[in-house]
Amino acid sequence: MNEIKTLGQFIIEKQKDFPYAKGELSRLLRDLAIAAKIVNREINKAGLASILGDSGTVNVQGESQKKLDVYANEQFIAALRSGGECCMIVSEENDEHINIDSEISKNAKYVVAIDPLDGSSNIDVNVGIGTIFSIYRRTSVSGAATVEDILQKGTSQVAAGYIIYGSSTMLVYTTGKGVNGFTLDPSIGEFCLSHPNLTIPESGTIYSINEGNYIHFPQGVKKYIKYCQEEDKNTFRPYTSRYTGSMVADLHRNLIKGGIFIYPYTSASPKGKLRLVYECNPMAFIMEQAGGKASDGTTRILDLDVYELHQRSPIFIGSRLMVEKAEEFMRVFHREALEVLNGFALDV
Ligand code: P6P
């Protein structure tokens, strides 16, 4: 009989990996899992309840907020506030950071960045959506946490994870010692270990990019897309194009099957669209821990300087060999673009 191991049991078991841990991180992960179960319950009946459609508000990005966006944001903030292990939250849905200065939280050592419901444009059409979270130790030693406490490089993350609300609901996370996936068993209301030691295939045959933006892509991305579409049996090309408009869904599929996800800079979004603090950094941490790679096309995502809460970054993320091939195209064609800009065109 296969032994069921719940997320709670797993977290406690792994706590020994952190000799100085006093259980705060374990409890923080538990708080996030509680909120995920509550949000999951609402998502699963979204078609029935009057929570479809827009809430009529817009978030800091100027994007219309779906009612479930707002609900999910409230649930994760409430769970973190009552859990007592987090002293500050940054959310895609809030312009500024949120201090949690209650007696039980104001001296907590962790700060959390969260995208409470990523891919929410897909809510009404029943395509997978997700929550992304990133956990840091606060850098300040006393008083109210400030925005500086979260403006840390991705390499400083203590933990990162996502919840995908798809054909089943899964929680996937890392604390820097590999990646593990848990599937929600609704019959017992527990996330149960279903994907231990998740690793992404070193290469794959899936590429994920919004080709509707093709004309705005840098030359290196255009050339890489054509490379993916060429016929070459030795390298299993042409690849398959899969793009859902939900980063968590696309990255989870690529994590399981192998593949690359690219959201490059474009003329419309010169710094890319996805946010560094609560989308790119956590997903990069997870992907690297699973044996994959993540860069902005040239620089490792986790090494990027973080200077603004809602800072954007281009992202090339997934199977290591596929990301390296895309980076090669970016290098070659970036140099060419510079040489053309500097007045000496190459005969290509
Ligand atoms: P586009 C969803 O809004 C999101 O932040 C990611 O989940 C997704 O990968 C991307 O934006 C989709 O953006 O411009 O292709 O619709």
Short mmCIF file of C-alpha atoms and ligand atoms in Angstrom, two decimals:
data_model
loop_
_atom_site.label_atom_id
_atom_site.label_comp_id
_atom_site.label_asym_id
_atom_site.label_seq_id
_atom_site.Cartn_x
_atom_site.Cartn_y
_atom_site.Cartn_z
CA MET A 1 0.00 0.00 0.00
CA ASN A 2 1.59 3.26 -1.03
CA GLU A 3 2.23 5.36 2.06
CA ILE A 4 0.55 8.79 2.00
CA LYS A 5 2.86 11.59 3.13
CA THR A 6 1.13 14.92 3.69
CA LEU A 7 2.80 18.28 3.14
CA GLY A 8 2.78 18.86 6.88
CA GLN A 9 4.52 15.55 7.60
CA PHE A 10 7.05 16.23 4.82
CA ILE A 11 7.86 19.73 6.10
CA ILE A 12 8.43 18.46 9.64
CA GLU A 13 10.57 15.59 8.31
CA LYS A 14 12.70 18.00 6.23
CA GLN A 15 13.05 20.46 9.08
CA LYS A 16 16.12 18.49 10.18
CA ASP A 17 17.82 19.81 6.99
CA PHE A 18 17.92 23.16 8.79
CA PRO A 19 19.63 22.56 12.17
CA TYR A 20 18.93 26.06 13.38
CA ALA A 21 15.32 26.08 12.26
CA LYS A 22 12.88 26.57 15.07
CA GLY A 23 9.89 25.76 12.91
CA GLU A 24 9.08 29.26 11.67
CA LEU A 25 9.60 28.41 7.98
CA SER A 26 7.62 25.20 8.43
CA ARG A 27 4.72 27.14 9.87
CA LEU A 28 4.98 29.79 7.14
CA LEU A 29 4.71 27.13 4.43
CA ARG A 30 1.74 25.67 6.32
CA ASP A 31 0.04 29.09 6.31
CA LEU A 32 0.47 29.38 2.54
CA ALA A 33 -0.93 25.87 2.04
CA ILE A 34 -4.02 26.75 4.09
CA ALA A 35 -4.70 29.81 1.90
CA ALA A 36 -4.12 27.69 -1.22
CA LYS A 37 -6.84 25.25 -0.13
CA ILE A 38 -9.29 28.08 0.49
CA VAL A 39 -8.53 29.72 -2.88
CA ASN A 40 -8.76 26.33 -4.59
CA ARG A 41 -12.26 25.82 -3.19
CA GLU A 42 -13.44 29.13 -4.69
CA ILE A 43 -11.74 28.54 -8.04
CA ASN A 44 -13.39 25.14 -8.35
CA LYS A 45 -16.82 26.72 -8.12
CA ALA A 46 -15.95 29.96 -9.94
CA GLY A 47 -18.30 29.07 -12.77
CA LEU A 48 -21.18 28.82 -10.31
CA ALA A 49 -20.61 31.68 -7.96
CA SER A 50 -20.90 35.31 -8.91
CA ILE A 51 -17.14 35.71 -8.70
CA LEU A 52 -16.48 35.50 -12.40
CA GLY A 53 -15.78 38.60 -14.36
CA ASP A 54 -14.10 41.79 -13.28
CA SER A 55 -14.20 43.26 -9.82
CA GLY A 56 -14.25 46.69 -11.43
CA THR A 57 -10.90 47.55 -9.83
CA VAL A 58 -7.45 47.64 -11.43
CA ASN A 59 -4.14 46.59 -9.88
CA VAL A 60 -0.87 48.50 -9.77
CA GLN A 61 -0.14 47.25 -13.26
CA GLY A 62 -3.33 48.87 -14.55
CA GLU A 63 -4.69 45.38 -15.27
CA SER A 64 -8.39 44.84 -14.57
CA GLN A 65 -8.72 42.65 -11.47
CA LYS A 66 -10.88 39.57 -11.70
CA LYS A 67 -12.91 39.04 -8.57
CA LEU A 68 -10.91 35.86 -7.86
CA ASP A 69 -7.68 37.90 -8.11
CA VAL A 70 -8.91 40.12 -5.31
CA TYR A 71 -10.25 37.17 -3.30
CA ALA A 72 -7.01 35.20 -3.62
CA ASN A 73 -4.95 38.22 -2.61
CA GLU A 74 -7.10 38.72 0.49
CA GLN A 75 -6.87 35.05 1.47
CA PHE A 76 -3.08 34.82 1.22
CA ILE A 77 -2.61 38.10 3.09
CA ALA A 78 -5.05 36.98 5.80
CA ALA A 79 -3.33 33.59 6.21
CA LEU A 80 0.11 35.20 6.47
CA ARG A 81 -1.20 37.85 8.85
CA SER A 82 -2.75 35.32 11.22
CA GLY A 83 0.12 32.82 10.96
CA GLY A 84 2.57 35.15 12.73
CA GLU A 85 5.68 34.06 10.76
CA CYS A 86 5.78 36.92 8.22
CA CYS A 87 6.33 40.62 8.96
CA MET A 88 5.84 42.05 5.46
CA ILE A 89 4.17 41.10 2.20
CA VAL A 90 4.63 42.32 -1.37
CA SER A 91 1.86 41.40 -3.80
CA GLU A 92 1.32 41.94 -7.50
CA GLU A 93 -2.11 43.26 -6.54
CA ASN A 94 -0.86 45.98 -4.20
CA ASP A 95 1.02 49.15 -5.13
CA GLU A 96 3.04 49.25 -1.89
CA HIS A 97 4.42 46.67 0.53
CA ILE A 98 2.14 45.57 3.40
CA ASN A 99 3.57 45.65 6.92
CA ILE A 100 2.21 43.07 9.35
CA ASP A 101 2.85 44.83 12.65
CA SER A 102 0.65 42.79 14.97
CA GLU A 103 2.21 41.67 18.25
CA ILE A 104 2.73 38.12 16.93
CA SER A 105 4.17 39.19 13.56
CA LYS A 106 6.11 42.42 13.89
CA ASN A 107 9.31 40.60 14.92
CA ALA A 108 8.84 37.69 12.50
CA LYS A 109 11.97 36.97 10.48
CA TYR A 110 10.43 36.30 7.04
CA VAL A 111 9.05 38.50 4.29
CA VAL A 112 6.94 37.11 1.43
CA ALA A 113 6.44 38.22 -2.17
CA ILE A 114 3.39 36.80 -3.91
CA ASP A 115 1.51 36.75 -7.19
CA PRO A 116 -1.79 35.56 -5.71
CA LEU A 117 -3.44 34.53 -8.96
CA ASP A 118 -1.21 34.45 -12.01
CA GLY A 119 -2.80 33.98 -15.41
CA SER A 120 -6.12 35.24 -14.14
CA SER A 121 -7.26 36.23 -17.63
CA ASN A 122 -7.82 32.49 -17.99
CA ILE A 123 -10.24 32.19 -15.04
CA ASP A 124 -13.40 32.51 -17.13
CA VAL A 125 -12.21 29.99 -19.73
CA ASN A 126 -11.16 27.22 -17.31
CA VAL A 127 -7.47 27.18 -18.23
CA GLY A 128 -4.95 26.44 -15.45
CA ILE A 129 -3.99 29.39 -13.25
CA GLY A 130 -1.59 29.65 -10.35
CA THR A 131 -0.18 31.32 -7.26
CA ILE A 132 3.54 32.08 -7.02
CA PHE A 133 5.38 32.83 -3.74
CA SER A 134 8.90 33.77 -2.73
CA ILE A 135 10.25 33.87 0.84
CA TYR A 136 13.23 35.88 2.15
CA ARG A 137 14.67 36.56 5.59
CA ARG A 138 14.19 40.22 6.47
CA THR A 139 17.49 42.12 6.34
CA SER A 140 16.49 44.76 8.90
CA VAL A 141 17.04 43.75 12.54
CA SER A 142 14.35 45.76 14.27
CA GLY A 143 11.36 47.99 13.79
CA ALA A 144 8.86 47.78 10.96
CA ALA A 145 10.09 45.97 7.87
CA THR A 146 10.71 48.22 4.90
CA VAL A 147 10.69 47.67 1.15
CA GLU A 148 14.47 47.19 1.39
CA ASP A 149 13.77 43.91 3.20
CA ILE A 150 12.39 42.38 0.00
CA LEU A 151 14.61 44.10 -2.57
CA GLN A 152 17.11 41.23 -2.40
CA LYS A 153 18.66 39.22 -5.23
CA GLY A 154 16.93 35.96 -6.08
CA THR A 155 19.95 34.06 -4.76
CA SER A 156 18.90 35.16 -1.25
CA GLN A 157 15.54 33.39 -1.37
CA VAL A 158 14.94 31.01 1.54
CA ALA A 159 12.10 29.23 -0.26
CA ALA A 160 9.90 29.58 -3.34
CA GLY A 161 6.93 27.74 -4.73
CA TYR A 162 3.77 27.78 -6.74
CA ILE A 163 0.28 26.35 -6.57
CA ILE A 164 -1.27 25.30 -9.89
CA TYR A 165 -5.07 25.11 -10.00
CA GLY A 166 -5.43 22.78 -12.97
CA SER A 167 -6.87 19.32 -13.66
CA SER A 168 -5.71 18.75 -10.11
CA THR A 169 -4.36 21.27 -7.61
CA MET A 170 -0.66 20.96 -6.84
CA LEU A 171 1.77 22.76 -4.58
CA VAL A 172 5.38 22.67 -5.79
CA TYR A 173 8.15 24.22 -3.69
CA THR A 174 11.84 24.31 -2.87
CA THR A 175 13.86 25.40 0.16
CA GLY A 176 17.11 25.04 -1.75
CA LYS A 177 17.37 21.28 -1.37
CA GLY A 178 15.53 20.07 -4.46
CA VAL A 179 11.94 20.46 -5.62
CA ASN A 180 8.94 18.46 -4.40
CA GLY A 181 5.35 18.40 -5.65
CA PHE A 182 2.21 17.75 -3.61
CA THR A 183 -1.25 17.04 -5.01
CA LEU A 184 -4.35 18.13 -3.10
CA ASP A 185 -6.53 15.18 -2.11
CA PRO A 186 -9.93 16.85 -1.70
CA SER A 187 -11.29 13.80 0.14
CA ILE A 188 -8.98 14.51 3.09
CA GLY A 189 -8.21 18.19 2.39
CA GLU A 190 -4.46 17.55 2.41
CA PHE A 191 -1.63 18.18 -0.04
CA CYS A 192 0.03 14.76 -0.43
CA LEU A 193 3.53 14.07 -1.79
CA SER A 194 3.02 12.98 -5.40
CA HIS A 195 6.15 14.22 -7.22
CA PRO A 196 9.23 13.74 -4.99
CA ASN A 197 12.56 15.21 -6.21
CA LEU A 198 11.13 16.83 -9.34
CA THR A 199 13.81 17.35 -12.03
CA ILE A 200 13.35 18.94 -15.45
CA PRO A 201 14.68 16.97 -18.48
CA GLU A 202 18.00 18.45 -19.65
CA SER A 203 16.38 19.10 -23.04
CA GLY A 204 12.93 18.92 -24.54
CA THR A 205 10.78 19.54 -27.59
CA ILE A 206 8.32 22.15 -26.33
CA TYR A 207 8.77 25.89 -26.74
CA SER A 208 6.39 28.36 -25.09
CA ILE A 209 6.22 31.95 -26.34
CA ASN A 210 3.48 34.32 -27.46
CA GLU A 211 4.27 34.34 -31.18
CA GLY A 212 1.64 37.04 -31.67
CA ASN A 213 4.38 39.44 -30.56
CA TYR A 214 6.83 38.06 -33.20
CA ILE A 215 7.42 41.31 -35.06
CA HIS A 216 8.38 43.01 -31.79
CA PHE A 217 10.89 40.34 -30.70
CA PRO A 218 14.65 40.86 -30.71
CA GLN A 219 16.42 39.26 -33.69
CA GLY A 220 17.91 36.50 -31.53
CA VAL A 221 14.43 35.37 -30.41
CA LYS A 222 13.09 35.45 -33.97
CA LYS A 223 16.02 33.29 -35.12
CA TYR A 224 15.54 30.88 -32.19
CA ILE A 225 11.84 30.46 -33.05
CA LYS A 226 12.79 29.61 -36.65
CA TYR A 227 15.38 27.16 -35.28
CA CYS A 228 12.61 25.45 -33.27
CA GLN A 229 10.50 25.18 -36.44
CA GLU A 230 13.19 23.69 -38.70
CA GLU A 231 13.07 20.01 -39.73
CA ASP A 232 15.96 18.07 -38.18
CA LYS A 233 15.36 14.53 -36.97
CA ASN A 234 18.68 14.38 -35.07
CA THR A 235 17.54 17.13 -32.73
CA PHE A 236 13.85 16.12 -32.76
CA ARG A 237 12.85 19.32 -34.55
CA PRO A 238 10.42 20.87 -35.38
CA TYR A 239 9.51 21.30 -31.70
CA THR A 240 5.96 21.64 -30.44
CA SER A 241 4.56 25.07 -29.58
CA ARG A 242 2.53 25.21 -26.37
CA TYR A 243 1.47 28.54 -24.80
CA THR A 244 -1.48 28.95 -22.42
CA GLY A 245 -1.08 32.56 -21.32
CA SER A 246 -0.52 31.30 -17.78
CA MET A 247 3.13 31.21 -16.75
CA VAL A 248 2.57 28.73 -13.92
CA ALA A 249 0.74 26.28 -16.23
CA ASP A 250 3.36 26.58 -18.98
CA LEU A 251 6.31 26.24 -16.61
CA HIS A 252 4.76 23.32 -14.71
CA ARG A 253 4.20 21.42 -17.97
CA ASN A 254 7.76 22.17 -19.10
CA LEU A 255 9.12 21.11 -15.68
CA ILE A 256 7.46 17.72 -16.07
CA LYS A 257 8.04 17.17 -19.82
CA GLY A 258 11.02 19.41 -20.64
CA GLY A 259 10.80 22.62 -22.60
CA ILE A 260 11.57 26.33 -22.69
CA PHE A 261 9.39 29.32 -21.82
CA ILE A 262 10.41 32.72 -23.17
CA TYR A 263 8.93 36.13 -22.45
CA PRO A 264 11.54 38.42 -24.01
CA TYR A 265 11.75 42.16 -24.07
CA THR A 266 9.80 43.62 -26.98
CA SER A 267 9.52 47.11 -28.41
CA ALA A 268 6.23 47.39 -26.46
CA SER A 269 7.75 46.03 -23.23
CA PRO A 270 11.44 47.00 -23.32
CA LYS A 271 12.06 45.34 -19.92
CA GLY A 272 9.83 42.35 -20.62
CA LYS A 273 6.39 41.85 -19.04
CA LEU A 274 6.92 39.42 -16.17
CA ARG A 275 7.83 40.68 -12.71
CA LEU A 276 11.19 39.85 -11.20
CA VAL A 277 10.27 39.79 -7.48
CA TYR A 278 7.18 37.58 -7.46
CA GLU A 279 7.24 35.77 -10.82
CA CYS A 280 10.74 35.43 -12.34
CA ASN A 281 12.86 34.98 -9.19
CA PRO A 282 10.70 32.32 -7.50
CA MET A 283 10.23 30.36 -10.74
CA ALA A 284 13.96 30.65 -11.50
CA PHE A 285 14.85 29.32 -8.02
CA ILE A 286 12.52 26.35 -8.50
CA MET A 287 13.74 25.64 -12.04
CA GLU A 288 17.43 25.78 -11.05
CA GLN A 289 16.76 23.48 -8.09
CA ALA A 290 15.12 21.07 -10.57
CA GLY A 291 18.26 21.13 -12.76
CA GLY A 292 17.03 23.73 -15.23
CA LYS A 293 18.19 27.24 -16.08
CA ALA A 294 16.74 30.77 -16.05
CA SER A 295 18.17 33.99 -17.47
CA ASP A 296 17.05 37.24 -19.03
CA GLY A 297 18.69 36.07 -22.24
CA THR A 298 22.20 36.92 -21.03
CA THR A 299 22.28 37.20 -17.20
CA ARG A 300 21.16 34.57 -14.65
CA ILE A 301 17.78 35.70 -13.26
CA LEU A 302 18.79 35.00 -9.64
CA ASP A 303 21.81 37.32 -10.02
CA LEU A 304 19.84 40.32 -11.28
CA ASP A 305 19.87 43.43 -9.09
CA VAL A 306 16.45 44.10 -7.56
CA TYR A 307 15.70 47.81 -7.21
CA GLU A 308 11.90 48.11 -7.50
CA LEU A 309 8.95 46.08 -6.17
CA HIS A 310 7.20 45.68 -9.53
CA GLN A 311 10.34 45.59 -11.66
CA ARG A 312 10.00 43.62 -14.89
CA SER A 313 12.49 41.30 -16.56
CA PRO A 314 12.74 39.30 -19.75
CA ILE A 315 12.89 35.57 -18.96
CA PHE A 316 14.23 32.47 -20.72
CA ILE A 317 13.52 29.50 -18.42
CA GLY A 318 13.36 25.72 -18.57
CA SER A 319 15.50 22.82 -19.78
CA ARG A 320 19.17 23.78 -19.46
CA LEU A 321 20.26 22.87 -23.00
CA MET A 322 17.27 24.68 -24.56
CA VAL A 323 17.90 27.86 -22.56
CA GLU A 324 21.60 27.73 -23.50
CA LYS A 325 20.71 27.37 -27.20
CA ALA A 326 18.36 30.37 -27.01
CA GLU A 327 21.05 32.38 -25.18
CA GLU A 328 23.48 31.50 -27.98
CA PHE A 329 21.08 32.99 -30.55
CA MET A 330 20.67 36.08 -28.37
CA ARG A 331 24.48 36.45 -28.13
CA VAL A 332 25.15 36.04 -31.83
CA PHE A 333 22.36 38.25 -33.04
CA HIS A 334 22.81 40.84 -30.31
CA ARG A 335 26.42 41.29 -31.44
CA GLU A 336 25.19 41.63 -35.01
CA ALA A 337 22.58 44.16 -33.95
CA LEU A 338 25.31 46.17 -32.17
CA GLU A 339 27.62 45.96 -35.19
CA VAL A 340 24.84 47.20 -37.45
CA LEU A 341 24.05 49.96 -34.93
CA ASN A 342 27.74 50.85 -34.83
CA GLY A 343 27.73 51.28 -38.60
CA PHE A 344 29.39 48.17 -39.96
CA ALA A 345 26.89 45.66 -41.22
CA LEU A 346 27.94 42.01 -41.47
CA ASP A 347 27.44 40.07 -44.69
CA VAL A 348 24.93 37.56 -43.31
P1 P6P B 1 0.74 37.63 -22.81
C1 P6P B 1 -0.41 36.38 -17.13
O1 P6P B 1 -0.96 37.69 -17.28
C2 P6P B 1 1.10 36.51 -17.25
O2 P6P B 1 1.59 37.32 -16.23
C3 P6P B 1 1.76 35.14 -17.24
O3 P6P B 1 1.11 34.23 -16.42
C4 P6P B 1 1.71 34.73 -18.70
O4 P6P B 1 2.74 33.82 -19.05
C5 P6P B 1 1.86 36.06 -19.43
O5 P6P B 1 1.43 37.09 -18.52
C6 P6P B 1 1.01 36.11 -20.67
O6 P6P B 1 1.26 37.37 -21.29
O7 P6P B 1 1.28 38.98 -23.14
O8 P6P B 1 1.34 36.53 -23.68
O9 P6P B 1 -0.78 37.53 -22.75
#
